[in-house]
């Protein structure tokens, strides 16, 4: 792990299997019944770029985020090598999944700070799920320092019935989520701390053990009920989508 801006071991984007991302973008397009042009319009990305991605040539983390938002998905789902699976049941271990910055803007600012401290990284396209934030102490250091509003751990996966969405989230300040555009129903279950949630003008004050079930077709935000004191852990939630997304066959 990095200690402040020390040397780290994060893999660059080019060191990941770009064909996994390419295959999953094609799979999600098929799932939605979209052509390249419709994805282009929804994601705000050129058709040329989408075709390049689907050939396995990769893109920037900003473009990845646009593609994911176009699908109403987290970026981590598009990097899941097990997205297409024939398994009928799965055991999810507690150490599975990866932590991402909840907001791409925070990931970009993190990258800029790293480049300022280590200019040799200027040409490296770093991930929005860098290895150092897989460490709880580093996530909490960034959150308490006001350098990230929160983090999301993607734990969803593929099985024969389709793709299930299952995430953990930690929040230090207000994080806004745009509408998913598909009307899925979600359960937000508070595992730790106190959390405030607002959707469609309603504000819910949640305590540990409480849940909110909601349609995600409108923007909503989450924030700690009270500022998180330095040295204490932030509120943590489970997000589960009450629907399995049917994926095309391999």
PDB file of C-alpha atoms in Angstrom:
ATOM      1  CA  UNK A   1       0.000   0.000   0.000  1.00  0.00           C
ATOM      2  CA  UNK A   2       1.037   3.577  -0.551  1.00  0.00           C
ATOM      3  CA  UNK A   3       1.765   5.705   2.455  1.00  0.00           C
ATOM      4  CA  UNK A   4       0.556   9.156   1.441  1.00  0.00           C
ATOM      5  CA  UNK A   5       2.221   9.571  -1.988  1.00  0.00           C
ATOM      6  CA  UNK A   6       4.877   6.874  -1.683  1.00  0.00           C
ATOM      7  CA  UNK A   7       5.625   4.211  -4.251  1.00  0.00           C
ATOM      8  CA  UNK A   8       2.783   1.785  -4.989  1.00  0.00           C
ATOM      9  CA  UNK A   9       2.118  -1.324  -7.046  1.00  0.00           C
ATOM     10  CA  UNK A  10      -1.053  -0.296  -8.871  1.00  0.00           C
ATOM     11  CA  UNK A  11      -1.503  -1.840 -12.293  1.00  0.00           C
ATOM     12  CA  UNK A  12      -2.097   0.492 -15.201  1.00  0.00           C
ATOM     13  CA  UNK A  13      -5.219   0.116 -17.324  1.00  0.00           C
ATOM     14  CA  UNK A  14      -3.189  -1.306 -20.150  1.00  0.00           C
ATOM     15  CA  UNK A  15      -2.107  -4.193 -17.879  1.00  0.00           C
ATOM     16  CA  UNK A  16      -5.680  -5.439 -17.470  1.00  0.00           C
ATOM     17  CA  UNK A  17      -7.369  -7.754 -19.983  1.00  0.00           C
ATOM     18  CA  UNK A  18      -9.029  -5.269 -22.313  1.00  0.00           C
ATOM     19  CA  UNK A  19     -10.940  -8.092 -24.007  1.00  0.00           C
ATOM     20  CA  UNK A  20     -12.907  -8.632 -20.778  1.00  0.00           C
ATOM     21  CA  UNK A  21     -14.113  -5.033 -20.933  1.00  0.00           C
ATOM     22  CA  UNK A  22     -14.824  -5.368 -24.670  1.00  0.00           C
ATOM     23  CA  UNK A  23     -16.833  -8.579 -24.243  1.00  0.00           C
ATOM     24  CA  UNK A  24     -18.872  -7.168 -21.370  1.00  0.00           C
ATOM     25  CA  UNK A  25     -19.704  -3.931 -23.202  1.00  0.00           C
ATOM     26  CA  UNK A  26     -21.038  -6.037 -26.084  1.00  0.00           C
ATOM     27  CA  UNK A  27     -22.976  -8.215 -23.618  1.00  0.00           C
ATOM     28  CA  UNK A  28     -24.614  -5.224 -21.938  1.00  0.00           C
ATOM     29  CA  UNK A  29     -25.503  -3.724 -25.304  1.00  0.00           C
ATOM     30  CA  UNK A  30     -27.216  -6.993 -26.218  1.00  0.00           C
ATOM     31  CA  UNK A  31     -28.931  -7.057 -22.820  1.00  0.00           C
ATOM     32  CA  UNK A  32     -30.429  -3.619 -23.442  1.00  0.00           C
ATOM     33  CA  UNK A  33     -31.215  -4.408 -27.072  1.00  0.00           C
ATOM     34  CA  UNK A  34     -29.156  -1.402 -28.187  1.00  0.00           C
ATOM     35  CA  UNK A  35     -27.106  -0.837 -31.280  1.00  0.00           C
ATOM     36  CA  UNK A  36     -23.804   1.014 -31.209  1.00  0.00           C
ATOM     37  CA  UNK A  37     -25.507   4.283 -32.110  1.00  0.00           C
ATOM     38  CA  UNK A  38     -27.970   4.118 -29.200  1.00  0.00           C
ATOM     39  CA  UNK A  39     -25.188   3.404 -26.700  1.00  0.00           C
ATOM     40  CA  UNK A  40     -23.267   6.298 -28.234  1.00  0.00           C
ATOM     41  CA  UNK A  41     -26.189   8.664 -27.621  1.00  0.00           C
ATOM     42  CA  UNK A  42     -26.880   7.448 -24.079  1.00  0.00           C
ATOM     43  CA  UNK A  43     -23.241   7.489 -22.987  1.00  0.00           C
ATOM     44  CA  UNK A  44     -22.129  10.621 -24.844  1.00  0.00           C
ATOM     45  CA  UNK A  45     -19.328   8.693 -26.530  1.00  0.00           C
ATOM     46  CA  UNK A  46     -18.672   8.520 -30.272  1.00  0.00           C
ATOM     47  CA  UNK A  47     -19.582   5.381 -32.210  1.00  0.00           C
ATOM     48  CA  UNK A  48     -15.954   5.211 -33.338  1.00  0.00           C
ATOM     49  CA  UNK A  49     -14.814   5.019 -29.714  1.00  0.00           C
ATOM     50  CA  UNK A  50     -17.365   2.312 -28.876  1.00  0.00           C
ATOM     51  CA  UNK A  51     -16.255   0.193 -31.827  1.00  0.00           C
ATOM     52  CA  UNK A  52     -12.659   0.664 -30.696  1.00  0.00           C
ATOM     53  CA  UNK A  53     -13.577  -0.468 -27.172  1.00  0.00           C
ATOM     54  CA  UNK A  54     -15.423  -3.529 -28.474  1.00  0.00           C
ATOM     55  CA  UNK A  55     -12.338  -4.509 -30.457  1.00  0.00           C
ATOM     56  CA  UNK A  56     -10.409  -4.617 -27.183  1.00  0.00           C
ATOM     57  CA  UNK A  57      -8.390  -1.441 -27.726  1.00  0.00           C
ATOM     58  CA  UNK A  58      -9.413   0.175 -24.431  1.00  0.00           C
ATOM     59  CA  UNK A  59     -10.217   3.772 -23.462  1.00  0.00           C
ATOM     60  CA  UNK A  60      -9.654   6.334 -20.695  1.00  0.00           C
ATOM     61  CA  UNK A  61     -11.186   5.969 -17.231  1.00  0.00           C
ATOM     62  CA  UNK A  62     -13.448   8.950 -18.018  1.00  0.00           C
ATOM     63  CA  UNK A  63     -14.804   7.144 -21.082  1.00  0.00           C
ATOM     64  CA  UNK A  64     -15.235   3.960 -19.040  1.00  0.00           C
ATOM     65  CA  UNK A  65     -17.334   5.943 -16.572  1.00  0.00           C
ATOM     66  CA  UNK A  66     -19.474   7.377 -19.369  1.00  0.00           C
ATOM     67  CA  UNK A  67     -20.072   3.901 -20.791  1.00  0.00           C
ATOM     68  CA  UNK A  68     -20.998   2.561 -17.351  1.00  0.00           C
ATOM     69  CA  UNK A  69     -23.396   5.459 -16.691  1.00  0.00           C
ATOM     70  CA  UNK A  70     -24.951   4.864 -20.108  1.00  0.00           C
ATOM     71  CA  UNK A  71     -25.729   1.323 -19.013  1.00  0.00           C
ATOM     72  CA  UNK A  72     -26.730   2.374 -15.495  1.00  0.00           C
ATOM     73  CA  UNK A  73     -23.917   0.208 -14.109  1.00  0.00           C
ATOM     74  CA  UNK A  74     -20.781   0.492 -12.012  1.00  0.00           C
ATOM     75  CA  UNK A  75     -17.529   0.364 -13.946  1.00  0.00           C
ATOM     76  CA  UNK A  76     -16.459  -2.686 -11.966  1.00  0.00           C
ATOM     77  CA  UNK A  77     -19.217  -4.751 -13.520  1.00  0.00           C
ATOM     78  CA  UNK A  78     -17.778  -4.114 -16.971  1.00  0.00           C
ATOM     79  CA  UNK A  79     -14.405  -5.459 -15.824  1.00  0.00           C
ATOM     80  CA  UNK A  80     -15.889  -8.625 -14.280  1.00  0.00           C
ATOM     81  CA  UNK A  81     -14.289 -11.674 -15.980  1.00  0.00           C
ATOM     82  CA  UNK A  82     -17.146 -13.833 -14.635  1.00  0.00           C
ATOM     83  CA  UNK A  83     -19.937 -11.638 -15.983  1.00  0.00           C
ATOM     84  CA  UNK A  84     -21.061 -14.438 -18.301  1.00  0.00           C
ATOM     85  CA  UNK A  85     -21.361 -17.639 -16.283  1.00  0.00           C
ATOM     86  CA  UNK A  86     -23.221 -20.959 -16.431  1.00  0.00           C
ATOM     87  CA  UNK A  87     -23.248 -21.418 -12.639  1.00  0.00           C
ATOM     88  CA  UNK A  88     -26.674 -21.771 -10.976  1.00  0.00           C
ATOM     89  CA  UNK A  89     -25.453 -20.725  -7.541  1.00  0.00           C
ATOM     90  CA  UNK A  90     -22.495 -18.757  -6.201  1.00  0.00           C
ATOM     91  CA  UNK A  91     -20.833 -18.264  -2.838  1.00  0.00           C
ATOM     92  CA  UNK A  92     -19.596 -14.700  -2.374  1.00  0.00           C
ATOM     93  CA  UNK A  93     -16.660 -14.569   0.025  1.00  0.00           C
ATOM     94  CA  UNK A  94     -16.305 -11.474   2.178  1.00  0.00           C
ATOM     95  CA  UNK A  95     -12.955 -10.619   0.588  1.00  0.00           C
ATOM     96  CA  UNK A  96     -14.279 -10.739  -2.993  1.00  0.00           C
ATOM     97  CA  UNK A  97     -14.817  -7.633  -5.104  1.00  0.00           C
ATOM     98  CA  UNK A  98     -12.859  -4.390  -5.410  1.00  0.00           C
ATOM     99  CA  UNK A  99     -13.322  -0.938  -3.934  1.00  0.00           C
ATOM    100  CA  UNK A 100     -13.852   1.991  -6.321  1.00  0.00           C
ATOM    101  CA  UNK A 101     -14.048   5.725  -5.714  1.00  0.00           C
ATOM    102  CA  UNK A 102     -17.788   6.438  -5.518  1.00  0.00           C
ATOM    103  CA  UNK A 103     -17.348   9.489  -7.772  1.00  0.00           C
ATOM    104  CA  UNK A 104     -15.133   9.535 -10.852  1.00  0.00           C
ATOM    105  CA  UNK A 105     -14.186  13.152 -10.044  1.00  0.00           C
ATOM    106  CA  UNK A 106     -12.549  11.958  -6.819  1.00  0.00           C
ATOM    107  CA  UNK A 107     -10.667   9.264  -8.750  1.00  0.00           C
ATOM    108  CA  UNK A 108      -9.401  11.848 -11.233  1.00  0.00           C
ATOM    109  CA  UNK A 109      -8.232  14.200  -8.482  1.00  0.00           C
ATOM    110  CA  UNK A 110      -6.466  11.281  -6.816  1.00  0.00           C
ATOM    111  CA  UNK A 111      -4.687  10.516 -10.080  1.00  0.00           C
ATOM    112  CA  UNK A 112      -3.619  14.166 -10.472  1.00  0.00           C
ATOM    113  CA  UNK A 113      -2.151  14.205  -6.957  1.00  0.00           C
ATOM    114  CA  UNK A 114      -0.189  11.060  -7.716  1.00  0.00           C
ATOM    115  CA  UNK A 115       1.175  12.504 -10.948  1.00  0.00           C
ATOM    116  CA  UNK A 116       2.177  15.694  -9.142  1.00  0.00           C
ATOM    117  CA  UNK A 117       4.114  13.612  -6.612  1.00  0.00           C
ATOM    118  CA  UNK A 118       5.434  11.124  -9.181  1.00  0.00           C
ATOM    119  CA  UNK A 119       5.763  12.817 -12.616  1.00  0.00           C
ATOM    120  CA  UNK A 120       6.848   9.522 -14.186  1.00  0.00           C
ATOM    121  CA  UNK A 121       3.202   8.394 -13.900  1.00  0.00           C
ATOM    122  CA  UNK A 122       2.014  11.158 -16.252  1.00  0.00           C
ATOM    123  CA  UNK A 123       1.525   8.803 -19.194  1.00  0.00           C
ATOM    124  CA  UNK A 124      -0.018   6.012 -17.150  1.00  0.00           C
ATOM    125  CA  UNK A 125      -3.780   5.522 -17.273  1.00  0.00           C
ATOM    126  CA  UNK A 126      -4.466   4.487 -13.691  1.00  0.00           C
ATOM    127  CA  UNK A 127      -7.611   2.717 -12.598  1.00  0.00           C
ATOM    128  CA  UNK A 128     -10.453   4.178 -10.545  1.00  0.00           C
ATOM    129  CA  UNK A 129     -10.059   1.114  -8.285  1.00  0.00           C
ATOM    130  CA  UNK A 130      -6.345   1.527  -7.428  1.00  0.00           C
ATOM    131  CA  UNK A 131      -4.744  -1.073  -5.230  1.00  0.00           C
ATOM    132  CA  UNK A 132      -4.078   1.341  -2.373  1.00  0.00           C
ATOM    133  CA  UNK A 133      -7.788   1.988  -1.689  1.00  0.00           C
ATOM    134  CA  UNK A 134      -8.371  -1.736  -1.213  1.00  0.00           C
ATOM    135  CA  UNK A 135      -6.821  -1.036   2.195  1.00  0.00           C
ATOM    136  CA  UNK A 136      -9.385   0.232   4.707  1.00  0.00           C
ATOM    137  CA  UNK A 137      -6.908   2.511   6.469  1.00  0.00           C
ATOM    138  CA  UNK A 138      -6.048   4.302   3.215  1.00  0.00           C
ATOM    139  CA  UNK A 139      -9.710   4.720   2.231  1.00  0.00           C
ATOM    140  CA  UNK A 140     -10.482   6.201   5.615  1.00  0.00           C
ATOM    141  CA  UNK A 141      -7.444   8.492   5.475  1.00  0.00           C
ATOM    142  CA  UNK A 142      -8.650   9.868   2.133  1.00  0.00           C
ATOM    143  CA  UNK A 143     -12.223  10.205   3.356  1.00  0.00           C
ATOM    144  CA  UNK A 144     -11.344  12.006   6.599  1.00  0.00           C
ATOM    145  CA  UNK A 145      -9.019  14.328   4.654  1.00  0.00           C
ATOM    146  CA  UNK A 146     -11.905  15.360   2.395  1.00  0.00           C
ATOM    147  CA  UNK A 147     -10.238  13.755  -0.630  1.00  0.00           C
ATOM    148  CA  UNK A 148     -13.100  11.356  -1.366  1.00  0.00           C
ATOM    149  CA  UNK A 149     -16.801  11.522  -0.603  1.00  0.00           C
ATOM    150  CA  UNK A 150     -17.047   7.734  -0.473  1.00  0.00           C
ATOM    151  CA  UNK A 151     -16.177   4.344  -1.897  1.00  0.00           C
ATOM    152  CA  UNK A 152     -18.156   1.499  -3.462  1.00  0.00           C
ATOM    153  CA  UNK A 153     -17.177  -2.169  -3.460  1.00  0.00           C
ATOM    154  CA  UNK A 154     -18.661  -4.066  -6.402  1.00  0.00           C
ATOM    155  CA  UNK A 155     -19.550  -7.648  -5.495  1.00  0.00           C
ATOM    156  CA  UNK A 156     -22.095  -8.515  -8.175  1.00  0.00           C
ATOM    157  CA  UNK A 157     -21.520 -11.341 -10.592  1.00  0.00           C
ATOM    158  CA  UNK A 158     -22.824 -13.574 -13.312  1.00  0.00           C
ATOM    159  CA  UNK A 159     -24.725 -16.854 -13.083  1.00  0.00           C
ATOM    160  CA  UNK A 160     -26.970 -18.861 -15.367  1.00  0.00           C
ATOM    161  CA  UNK A 161     -30.030 -16.754 -14.444  1.00  0.00           C
ATOM    162  CA  UNK A 162     -28.267 -13.521 -15.383  1.00  0.00           C
ATOM    163  CA  UNK A 163     -26.323 -10.823 -13.558  1.00  0.00           C
ATOM    164  CA  UNK A 164     -26.998  -9.844  -9.948  1.00  0.00           C
ATOM    165  CA  UNK A 165     -26.082  -6.428  -8.512  1.00  0.00           C
ATOM    166  CA  UNK A 166     -24.663  -6.360  -5.009  1.00  0.00           C
ATOM    167  CA  UNK A 167     -22.463  -3.584  -3.604  1.00  0.00           C
ATOM    168  CA  UNK A 168     -21.051  -2.230  -0.376  1.00  0.00           C
ATOM    169  CA  UNK A 169     -20.645   1.497   0.173  1.00  0.00           C
ATOM    170  CA  UNK A 170     -18.794   3.735   2.640  1.00  0.00           C
ATOM    171  CA  UNK A 171     -19.641   7.450   2.758  1.00  0.00           C
ATOM    172  CA  UNK A 172     -17.871  10.434   4.311  1.00  0.00           C
ATOM    173  CA  UNK A 173     -19.945  13.212   2.695  1.00  0.00           C
ATOM    174  CA  UNK A 174     -22.857  13.608   0.299  1.00  0.00           C
ATOM    175  CA  UNK A 175     -22.735  11.381  -2.771  1.00  0.00           C
ATOM    176  CA  UNK A 176     -25.281  11.870  -5.564  1.00  0.00           C
ATOM    177  CA  UNK A 177     -26.376   8.988  -7.795  1.00  0.00           C
ATOM    178  CA  UNK A 178     -28.119   9.742 -11.111  1.00  0.00           C
ATOM    179  CA  UNK A 179     -31.282   7.886 -12.207  1.00  0.00           C
ATOM    180  CA  UNK A 180     -30.627   4.380 -13.499  1.00  0.00           C
ATOM    181  CA  UNK A 181     -33.147   4.921 -16.342  1.00  0.00           C
ATOM    182  CA  UNK A 182     -34.363   1.324 -16.077  1.00  0.00           C
ATOM    183  CA  UNK A 183     -36.616   1.526 -13.025  1.00  0.00           C
ATOM    184  CA  UNK A 184     -34.924  -1.196 -10.989  1.00  0.00           C
ATOM    185  CA  UNK A 185     -35.895  -1.647  -7.339  1.00  0.00           C
ATOM    186  CA  UNK A 186     -33.086  -1.483  -4.769  1.00  0.00           C
ATOM    187  CA  UNK A 187     -32.628  -2.237  -1.090  1.00  0.00           C
ATOM    188  CA  UNK A 188     -30.264   0.009   0.862  1.00  0.00           C
ATOM    189  CA  UNK A 189     -29.480  -1.684   4.203  1.00  0.00           C
ATOM    190  CA  UNK A 190     -27.402   0.229   6.739  1.00  0.00           C
ATOM    191  CA  UNK A 191     -24.733  -1.965   8.318  1.00  0.00           C
ATOM    192  CA  UNK A 192     -22.934   0.680  10.370  1.00  0.00           C
ATOM    193  CA  UNK A 193     -23.393   4.232  11.591  1.00  0.00           C
ATOM    194  CA  UNK A 194     -26.113   6.730  10.739  1.00  0.00           C
ATOM    195  CA  UNK A 195     -27.076   7.764   7.213  1.00  0.00           C
ATOM    196  CA  UNK A 196     -29.391  10.274   5.583  1.00  0.00           C
ATOM    197  CA  UNK A 197     -30.946   9.452   2.208  1.00  0.00           C
ATOM    198  CA  UNK A 198     -33.026  11.711  -0.044  1.00  0.00           C
ATOM    199  CA  UNK A 199     -35.017  10.659  -3.101  1.00  0.00           C
ATOM    200  CA  UNK A 200     -37.953  12.367  -4.824  1.00  0.00           C
ATOM    201  CA  UNK A 201     -38.089  15.014  -2.110  1.00  0.00           C
ATOM    202  CA  UNK A 202     -38.339  12.536   0.767  1.00  0.00           C
ATOM    203  CA  UNK A 203     -35.566  12.394   3.348  1.00  0.00           C
ATOM    204  CA  UNK A 204     -34.957   9.232   5.365  1.00  0.00           C
ATOM    205  CA  UNK A 205     -32.904   9.236   8.570  1.00  0.00           C
ATOM    206  CA  UNK A 206     -31.420   5.754   8.876  1.00  0.00           C
ATOM    207  CA  UNK A 207     -29.864   4.062  11.888  1.00  0.00           C
ATOM    208  CA  UNK A 208     -27.835   0.867  11.949  1.00  0.00           C
ATOM    209  CA  UNK A 209     -30.039  -2.058  10.871  1.00  0.00           C
ATOM    210  CA  UNK A 210     -32.551   0.126   8.969  1.00  0.00           C
ATOM    211  CA  UNK A 211     -33.318  -0.344   5.272  1.00  0.00           C
ATOM    212  CA  UNK A 212     -34.862   1.735   2.507  1.00  0.00           C
ATOM    213  CA  UNK A 213     -36.445   0.024  -0.509  1.00  0.00           C
ATOM    214  CA  UNK A 214     -36.787   2.324  -3.511  1.00  0.00           C
ATOM    215  CA  UNK A 215     -37.167   2.643  -7.254  1.00  0.00           C
ATOM    216  CA  UNK A 216     -33.932   3.976  -8.721  1.00  0.00           C
ATOM    217  CA  UNK A 217     -35.493   5.886 -11.608  1.00  0.00           C
ATOM    218  CA  UNK A 218     -34.801   9.265  -9.965  1.00  0.00           C
ATOM    219  CA  UNK A 219     -31.650  10.907  -8.660  1.00  0.00           C
ATOM    220  CA  UNK A 220     -30.907  10.285  -4.989  1.00  0.00           C
ATOM    221  CA  UNK A 221     -28.197  11.174  -2.514  1.00  0.00           C
ATOM    222  CA  UNK A 222     -26.668   9.686   0.620  1.00  0.00           C
ATOM    223  CA  UNK A 223     -24.668  11.364   3.379  1.00  0.00           C
ATOM    224  CA  UNK A 224     -23.661  10.621   6.980  1.00  0.00           C
ATOM    225  CA  UNK A 225     -26.270  11.778   9.493  1.00  0.00           C
ATOM    226  CA  UNK A 226     -23.494  13.597  11.368  1.00  0.00           C
ATOM    227  CA  UNK A 227     -19.904  14.408  10.338  1.00  0.00           C
ATOM    228  CA  UNK A 228     -17.656  11.373  10.691  1.00  0.00           C
ATOM    229  CA  UNK A 229     -15.123  12.076  13.492  1.00  0.00           C
ATOM    230  CA  UNK A 230     -11.487  11.504  12.585  1.00  0.00           C
ATOM    231  CA  UNK A 231     -10.476   8.028  13.680  1.00  0.00           C
ATOM    232  CA  UNK A 232     -13.990   6.605  13.425  1.00  0.00           C
ATOM    233  CA  UNK A 233     -15.337   4.433  10.626  1.00  0.00           C
ATOM    234  CA  UNK A 234     -17.873   5.944   8.189  1.00  0.00           C
ATOM    235  CA  UNK A 235     -21.411   4.642   7.643  1.00  0.00           C
ATOM    236  CA  UNK A 236     -21.458   1.436   5.597  1.00  0.00           C
ATOM    237  CA  UNK A 237     -24.362   0.161   3.497  1.00  0.00           C
ATOM    238  CA  UNK A 238     -25.356  -2.861   1.435  1.00  0.00           C
ATOM    239  CA  UNK A 239     -26.956  -2.098  -1.933  1.00  0.00           C
ATOM    240  CA  UNK A 240     -28.862  -4.971  -3.542  1.00  0.00           C
ATOM    241  CA  UNK A 241     -30.844  -4.791  -6.787  1.00  0.00           C
ATOM    242  CA  UNK A 242     -34.089  -6.796  -6.557  1.00  0.00           C
ATOM    243  CA  UNK A 243     -33.810  -8.088 -10.095  1.00  0.00           C
ATOM    244  CA  UNK A 244     -31.502 -10.293 -12.098  1.00  0.00           C
ATOM    245  CA  UNK A 245     -30.371  -8.858 -15.418  1.00  0.00           C
ATOM    246  CA  UNK A 246     -30.748 -11.486 -18.119  1.00  0.00           C
ATOM    247  CA  UNK A 247     -27.562 -11.642 -20.155  1.00  0.00           C
ATOM    248  CA  UNK A 248     -27.103 -13.097 -23.625  1.00  0.00           C
ATOM    249  CA  UNK A 249     -25.466 -16.479 -24.049  1.00  0.00           C
ATOM    250  CA  UNK A 250     -21.724 -16.571 -24.654  1.00  0.00           C
TER     251      UNK A 250
END
